[in-house]
């Protein structure tokens, strides 16, 4: 289960930090990521971070955003700076890893509920 927070209304040029906490019978986390979906557009990857700390950013946010994670707390954060109107979207966190299931372990991939970011004056 993923719980996202931090969305809201921000003025152009402002900053915002999104957070997402994973819970449940998680054994390990391989990748934590943020996606976004603007109105009438497809969902797109914003940033991701692997278990060993490798990061990947969409060109549209590169240099303006920082993704980080707290392994112990199973949380991922996305700090976004110099926000633009085109950053307006619903942001979703996504986590992939493995979890305890019955008497064994299985892979999982989960989506958070989405948090709206609106960049407007």
Short mmCIF file of N, CA and C in Angstrom, two decimals:
data_model
loop_
_atom_site.label_atom_id
_atom_site.label_comp_id
_atom_site.label_asym_id
_atom_site.label_seq_id
_atom_site.Cartn_x
_atom_site.Cartn_y
_atom_site.Cartn_z
N UNK A 1 0.84 -1.19 0.00
CA UNK A 1 0.00 0.00 0.00
C UNK A 1 0.88 1.24 0.00
N UNK A 2 0.50 2.21 -0.82
CA UNK A 2 1.26 3.44 -0.93
C UNK A 2 0.40 4.63 -0.54
N UNK A 3 0.97 5.54 0.20
CA UNK A 3 0.27 6.75 0.62
C UNK A 3 1.08 7.95 0.18
N UNK A 4 0.52 8.69 -0.76
CA UNK A 4 1.20 9.87 -1.30
C UNK A 4 0.66 11.13 -0.65
N UNK A 5 1.53 12.14 -0.55
CA UNK A 5 1.12 13.42 0.01
C UNK A 5 2.00 14.54 -0.53
N UNK A 6 1.56 15.76 -0.31
CA UNK A 6 2.39 16.90 -0.66
C UNK A 6 1.91 17.73 -1.82
N UNK A 7 0.88 17.30 -2.51
CA UNK A 7 0.39 18.08 -3.64
C UNK A 7 -0.30 19.35 -3.18
N UNK A 8 -0.60 20.20 -4.14
CA UNK A 8 -1.29 21.44 -3.81
C UNK A 8 -1.11 22.47 -4.89
N UNK A 9 -1.50 23.69 -4.55
CA UNK A 9 -1.39 24.81 -5.48
C UNK A 9 -0.10 25.57 -5.20
N UNK A 10 0.64 25.83 -6.25
CA UNK A 10 1.90 26.56 -6.10
C UNK A 10 2.04 27.53 -7.26
N UNK A 11 2.65 28.65 -7.00
CA UNK A 11 2.82 29.65 -8.05
C UNK A 11 3.97 29.27 -8.97
N UNK A 12 3.92 29.75 -10.20
CA UNK A 12 5.05 29.48 -11.11
C UNK A 12 6.36 29.96 -10.50
N UNK A 13 7.38 29.12 -10.65
CA UNK A 13 8.67 29.43 -10.05
C UNK A 13 8.84 28.91 -8.64
N UNK A 14 7.76 28.42 -8.07
CA UNK A 14 7.80 27.93 -6.71
C UNK A 14 8.31 26.50 -6.62
N UNK A 15 8.30 25.98 -5.40
CA UNK A 15 8.80 24.63 -5.14
C UNK A 15 7.77 23.81 -4.37
N UNK A 16 7.92 22.51 -4.49
CA UNK A 16 7.00 21.58 -3.83
C UNK A 16 7.73 20.27 -3.63
N UNK A 17 7.42 19.60 -2.54
CA UNK A 17 7.99 18.27 -2.30
C UNK A 17 6.86 17.27 -2.10
N UNK A 18 6.89 16.23 -2.90
CA UNK A 18 5.93 15.14 -2.78
C UNK A 18 6.57 14.01 -2.00
N UNK A 19 5.77 13.33 -1.22
CA UNK A 19 6.26 12.19 -0.46
C UNK A 19 5.34 11.00 -0.66
N UNK A 20 5.91 9.82 -0.55
CA UNK A 20 5.13 8.60 -0.70
C UNK A 20 5.71 7.55 0.24
N UNK A 21 4.84 6.98 1.05
CA UNK A 21 5.27 5.97 2.01
C UNK A 21 4.66 4.62 1.65
N UNK A 22 5.50 3.62 1.64
CA UNK A 22 5.04 2.26 1.36
C UNK A 22 4.88 1.50 2.66
N UNK A 23 3.88 0.66 2.69
CA UNK A 23 3.64 -0.16 3.88
C UNK A 23 3.19 -1.54 3.45
N UNK A 24 3.19 -2.47 4.41
CA UNK A 24 2.79 -3.83 4.12
C UNK A 24 3.93 -4.79 4.38
N UNK A 25 3.79 -5.98 3.87
CA UNK A 25 4.77 -7.04 4.13
C UNK A 25 5.89 -7.01 3.09
N UNK A 26 6.55 -5.88 3.04
CA UNK A 26 7.58 -5.68 2.04
C UNK A 26 8.89 -6.33 2.46
N UNK A 27 9.44 -7.10 1.55
CA UNK A 27 10.74 -7.73 1.79
C UNK A 27 11.85 -6.83 1.27
N UNK A 28 11.67 -6.35 0.07
CA UNK A 28 12.68 -5.48 -0.53
C UNK A 28 12.02 -4.58 -1.55
N UNK A 29 12.66 -3.44 -1.81
CA UNK A 29 12.18 -2.50 -2.82
C UNK A 29 13.25 -2.34 -3.88
N UNK A 30 12.88 -2.53 -5.12
CA UNK A 30 13.84 -2.42 -6.21
C UNK A 30 13.87 -1.01 -6.80
N UNK A 31 12.69 -0.48 -7.06
CA UNK A 31 12.59 0.84 -7.69
C UNK A 31 11.44 1.62 -7.07
N UNK A 32 11.67 2.89 -6.84
CA UNK A 32 10.62 3.80 -6.42
C UNK A 32 10.59 4.93 -7.45
N UNK A 33 9.40 5.30 -7.86
CA UNK A 33 9.31 6.27 -8.95
C UNK A 33 8.10 7.18 -8.79
N UNK A 34 8.17 8.28 -9.50
CA UNK A 34 7.05 9.20 -9.60
C UNK A 34 6.66 9.33 -11.07
N UNK A 35 5.37 9.23 -11.32
CA UNK A 35 4.79 9.46 -12.63
C UNK A 35 3.81 10.62 -12.50
N UNK A 36 3.43 11.15 -13.63
CA UNK A 36 2.41 12.19 -13.62
C UNK A 36 1.52 12.05 -14.85
N UNK A 37 0.31 12.53 -14.69
CA UNK A 37 -0.63 12.51 -15.80
C UNK A 37 -1.38 13.83 -15.83
N UNK A 38 -1.14 14.57 -16.88
CA UNK A 38 -1.84 15.83 -17.08
C UNK A 38 -3.16 15.56 -17.80
N UNK A 39 -4.03 16.54 -17.77
CA UNK A 39 -5.34 16.38 -18.40
C UNK A 39 -5.18 16.02 -19.87
N UNK A 40 -5.86 14.99 -20.28
CA UNK A 40 -5.90 14.55 -21.67
C UNK A 40 -4.53 14.12 -22.19
N UNK A 41 -3.66 13.71 -21.30
CA UNK A 41 -2.36 13.22 -21.71
C UNK A 41 -2.09 11.87 -21.06
N UNK A 42 -1.15 11.15 -21.61
CA UNK A 42 -0.79 9.86 -21.05
C UNK A 42 0.09 10.03 -19.82
N UNK A 43 0.03 9.04 -18.97
CA UNK A 43 0.89 9.04 -17.79
C UNK A 43 2.34 8.90 -18.24
N UNK A 44 3.21 9.70 -17.61
CA UNK A 44 4.61 9.67 -17.98
C UNK A 44 5.50 9.58 -16.75
N UNK A 45 6.65 9.00 -16.94
CA UNK A 45 7.62 8.90 -15.86
C UNK A 45 8.24 10.27 -15.60
N UNK A 46 8.30 10.65 -14.34
CA UNK A 46 8.95 11.91 -13.96
C UNK A 46 10.36 11.63 -13.45
N UNK A 47 10.47 10.69 -12.53
CA UNK A 47 11.78 10.36 -11.95
C UNK A 47 11.70 9.01 -11.27
N UNK A 48 12.83 8.34 -11.20
CA UNK A 48 12.88 7.06 -10.51
C UNK A 48 14.21 6.93 -9.78
N UNK A 49 14.21 6.05 -8.79
CA UNK A 49 15.44 5.78 -8.04
C UNK A 49 15.47 4.31 -7.67
N UNK A 50 16.61 3.68 -7.92
CA UNK A 50 16.74 2.26 -7.65
C UNK A 50 17.23 2.00 -6.23
N UNK A 51 17.28 0.75 -5.88
CA UNK A 51 17.70 0.37 -4.53
C UNK A 51 19.14 0.77 -4.25
N UNK A 52 19.95 0.87 -5.30
CA UNK A 52 21.34 1.27 -5.09
C UNK A 52 21.56 2.75 -5.35
N UNK A 53 20.46 3.49 -5.47
CA UNK A 53 20.57 4.93 -5.54
C UNK A 53 20.69 5.54 -6.92
N UNK A 54 20.61 4.73 -7.95
CA UNK A 54 20.68 5.30 -9.30
C UNK A 54 19.37 6.03 -9.61
N UNK A 55 19.51 7.21 -10.18
CA UNK A 55 18.34 8.03 -10.48
C UNK A 55 18.18 8.23 -11.98
N UNK A 56 16.95 8.50 -12.35
CA UNK A 56 16.63 8.77 -13.74
C UNK A 56 15.55 9.82 -13.75
N UNK A 57 15.69 10.82 -14.63
CA UNK A 57 14.74 11.92 -14.71
C UNK A 57 14.25 12.12 -16.13
N UNK A 58 13.00 12.51 -16.24
CA UNK A 58 12.50 12.94 -17.53
C UNK A 58 13.21 14.23 -17.92
N UNK A 59 13.43 14.41 -19.21
CA UNK A 59 14.12 15.60 -19.68
C UNK A 59 13.40 16.88 -19.23
N UNK A 60 12.08 16.80 -19.14
CA UNK A 60 11.29 17.98 -18.81
C UNK A 60 11.51 18.48 -17.38
N UNK A 61 12.01 17.62 -16.49
CA UNK A 61 12.21 18.02 -15.10
C UNK A 61 13.68 17.97 -14.69
N UNK A 62 14.53 17.49 -15.58
CA UNK A 62 15.94 17.35 -15.26
C UNK A 62 16.53 18.71 -14.89
N UNK A 63 17.26 18.75 -13.79
CA UNK A 63 17.85 19.99 -13.32
C UNK A 63 16.93 20.79 -12.43
N UNK A 64 15.66 20.43 -12.38
CA UNK A 64 14.69 21.14 -11.54
C UNK A 64 14.13 20.26 -10.43
N UNK A 65 14.41 18.98 -10.51
CA UNK A 65 13.81 18.06 -9.56
C UNK A 65 14.86 17.14 -8.95
N UNK A 66 14.58 16.70 -7.73
CA UNK A 66 15.47 15.76 -7.06
C UNK A 66 14.62 14.66 -6.43
N UNK A 67 14.91 13.42 -6.78
CA UNK A 67 14.23 12.29 -6.16
C UNK A 67 15.16 11.68 -5.12
N UNK A 68 14.58 11.33 -3.99
CA UNK A 68 15.37 10.72 -2.93
C UNK A 68 14.51 9.69 -2.22
N UNK A 69 15.18 8.79 -1.48
CA UNK A 69 14.42 7.79 -0.76
C UNK A 69 15.06 7.50 0.58
N UNK A 70 14.21 7.06 1.50
CA UNK A 70 14.65 6.63 2.82
C UNK A 70 14.34 5.14 2.89
N UNK A 71 15.37 4.32 2.79
CA UNK A 71 15.16 2.88 2.72
C UNK A 71 14.49 2.35 3.97
N UNK A 72 14.95 2.80 5.12
CA UNK A 72 14.42 2.29 6.38
C UNK A 72 12.94 2.64 6.54
N UNK A 73 12.57 3.83 6.10
CA UNK A 73 11.17 4.27 6.25
C UNK A 73 10.33 3.90 5.03
N UNK A 74 10.96 3.33 4.02
CA UNK A 74 10.25 2.94 2.79
C UNK A 74 9.50 4.13 2.20
N UNK A 75 10.17 5.24 2.13
CA UNK A 75 9.55 6.43 1.57
C UNK A 75 10.37 6.97 0.41
N UNK A 76 9.70 7.64 -0.49
CA UNK A 76 10.34 8.30 -1.61
C UNK A 76 9.82 9.72 -1.68
N UNK A 77 10.72 10.64 -1.99
CA UNK A 77 10.36 12.06 -2.07
C UNK A 77 10.73 12.60 -3.44
N UNK A 78 9.96 13.56 -3.88
CA UNK A 78 10.27 14.25 -5.12
C UNK A 78 10.21 15.75 -4.85
N UNK A 79 11.38 16.37 -4.85
CA UNK A 79 11.45 17.82 -4.68
C UNK A 79 11.46 18.46 -6.06
N UNK A 80 10.52 19.34 -6.29
CA UNK A 80 10.40 20.00 -7.58
C UNK A 80 10.58 21.50 -7.39
N UNK A 81 11.45 22.08 -8.17
CA UNK A 81 11.75 23.50 -8.10
C UNK A 81 11.44 24.18 -9.43
N UNK A 82 11.41 25.48 -9.38
CA UNK A 82 11.15 26.26 -10.59
C UNK A 82 9.96 25.71 -11.36
N UNK A 83 8.89 25.50 -10.65
CA UNK A 83 7.71 24.87 -11.25
C UNK A 83 7.10 25.75 -12.33
N UNK A 84 6.58 25.06 -13.35
CA UNK A 84 5.97 25.72 -14.50
C UNK A 84 4.52 25.26 -14.62
N UNK A 85 3.76 25.98 -15.39
CA UNK A 85 2.35 25.60 -15.57
C UNK A 85 2.24 24.20 -16.18
N UNK A 86 3.20 23.84 -17.01
CA UNK A 86 3.15 22.52 -17.64
C UNK A 86 3.47 21.38 -16.69
N UNK A 87 3.85 21.71 -15.47
CA UNK A 87 4.04 20.67 -14.44
C UNK A 87 2.72 20.30 -13.77
N UNK A 88 1.68 21.03 -14.08
CA UNK A 88 0.37 20.74 -13.50
C UNK A 88 -0.09 19.35 -13.93
N UNK A 89 -0.38 18.51 -12.96
CA UNK A 89 -0.77 17.13 -13.24
C UNK A 89 -1.10 16.42 -11.94
N UNK A 90 -1.66 15.25 -12.08
CA UNK A 90 -1.79 14.35 -10.93
C UNK A 90 -0.53 13.51 -10.89
N UNK A 91 0.12 13.50 -9.75
CA UNK A 91 1.37 12.78 -9.59
C UNK A 91 1.12 11.47 -8.83
N UNK A 92 1.66 10.40 -9.36
CA UNK A 92 1.49 9.08 -8.77
C UNK A 92 2.86 8.50 -8.40
N UNK A 93 2.93 7.92 -7.23
CA UNK A 93 4.14 7.19 -6.90
C UNK A 93 3.94 5.72 -7.28
N UNK A 94 5.03 5.08 -7.58
CA UNK A 94 5.03 3.68 -7.97
C UNK A 94 6.21 2.99 -7.31
N UNK A 95 5.94 1.84 -6.75
CA UNK A 95 6.99 1.08 -6.08
C UNK A 95 6.97 -0.36 -6.58
N UNK A 96 8.12 -0.89 -6.87
CA UNK A 96 8.24 -2.28 -7.30
C UNK A 96 9.27 -2.98 -6.41
N UNK A 97 8.93 -4.20 -6.03
CA UNK A 97 9.84 -4.93 -5.17
C UNK A 97 9.32 -6.32 -4.90
N UNK A 98 9.57 -6.83 -3.70
CA UNK A 98 9.08 -8.15 -3.33
C UNK A 98 8.41 -8.07 -1.96
N UNK A 99 7.47 -8.95 -1.74
CA UNK A 99 6.73 -8.95 -0.49
C UNK A 99 6.45 -10.37 -0.03
N UNK A 100 6.20 -10.51 1.27
CA UNK A 100 5.79 -11.80 1.80
C UNK A 100 4.37 -12.09 1.34
N UNK A 101 4.18 -13.29 0.88
CA UNK A 101 2.85 -13.69 0.44
C UNK A 101 2.67 -15.15 0.79
N UNK A 102 1.72 -15.40 1.69
CA UNK A 102 1.48 -16.76 2.19
C UNK A 102 2.77 -17.33 2.73
N UNK A 103 3.26 -18.39 2.23
CA UNK A 103 4.46 -19.01 2.79
C UNK A 103 5.70 -18.67 1.97
N UNK A 104 5.57 -17.71 1.09
CA UNK A 104 6.71 -17.39 0.26
C UNK A 104 6.85 -15.91 -0.01
N UNK A 105 7.57 -15.60 -1.05
CA UNK A 105 7.82 -14.22 -1.47
C UNK A 105 7.39 -14.06 -2.92
N UNK A 106 6.77 -12.93 -3.20
CA UNK A 106 6.38 -12.66 -4.58
C UNK A 106 6.74 -11.22 -4.92
N UNK A 107 6.86 -10.99 -6.22
CA UNK A 107 7.11 -9.64 -6.68
C UNK A 107 5.83 -8.82 -6.64
N UNK A 108 5.96 -7.55 -6.49
CA UNK A 108 4.79 -6.67 -6.52
C UNK A 108 5.15 -5.35 -7.18
N UNK A 109 4.12 -4.71 -7.64
CA UNK A 109 4.23 -3.36 -8.17
C UNK A 109 2.97 -2.63 -7.78
N UNK A 110 3.11 -1.50 -7.13
CA UNK A 110 1.93 -0.79 -6.63
C UNK A 110 1.94 0.67 -7.02
N UNK A 111 0.74 1.21 -7.14
CA UNK A 111 0.55 2.63 -7.43
C UNK A 111 -0.07 3.32 -6.22
N UNK A 112 0.36 4.52 -5.98
CA UNK A 112 -0.28 5.35 -4.97
C UNK A 112 -1.56 5.93 -5.53
N UNK A 113 -2.29 6.65 -4.68
CA UNK A 113 -3.61 7.14 -5.06
C UNK A 113 -3.57 8.40 -5.91
N UNK A 114 -2.42 9.01 -6.06
CA UNK A 114 -2.32 10.22 -6.85
C UNK A 114 -2.51 11.47 -6.01
N UNK A 115 -1.70 12.47 -6.29
CA UNK A 115 -1.82 13.74 -5.59
C UNK A 115 -1.72 14.86 -6.64
N UNK A 116 -2.63 15.80 -6.57
CA UNK A 116 -2.73 16.84 -7.60
C UNK A 116 -1.76 17.98 -7.31
N UNK A 117 -0.99 18.34 -8.33
CA UNK A 117 -0.13 19.50 -8.27
C UNK A 117 -0.63 20.50 -9.31
N UNK A 118 -0.95 21.68 -8.86
CA UNK A 118 -1.43 22.73 -9.75
C UNK A 118 -0.48 23.91 -9.67
N UNK A 119 0.07 24.27 -10.81
CA UNK A 119 0.99 25.41 -10.86
C UNK A 119 0.27 26.54 -11.56
N UNK A 120 -0.06 27.55 -10.79
CA UNK A 120 -0.84 28.66 -11.33
C UNK A 120 -0.69 29.89 -10.45
N UNK A 121 -0.80 31.03 -11.09
CA UNK A 121 -0.75 32.28 -10.33
C UNK A 121 -2.15 32.74 -9.98
#
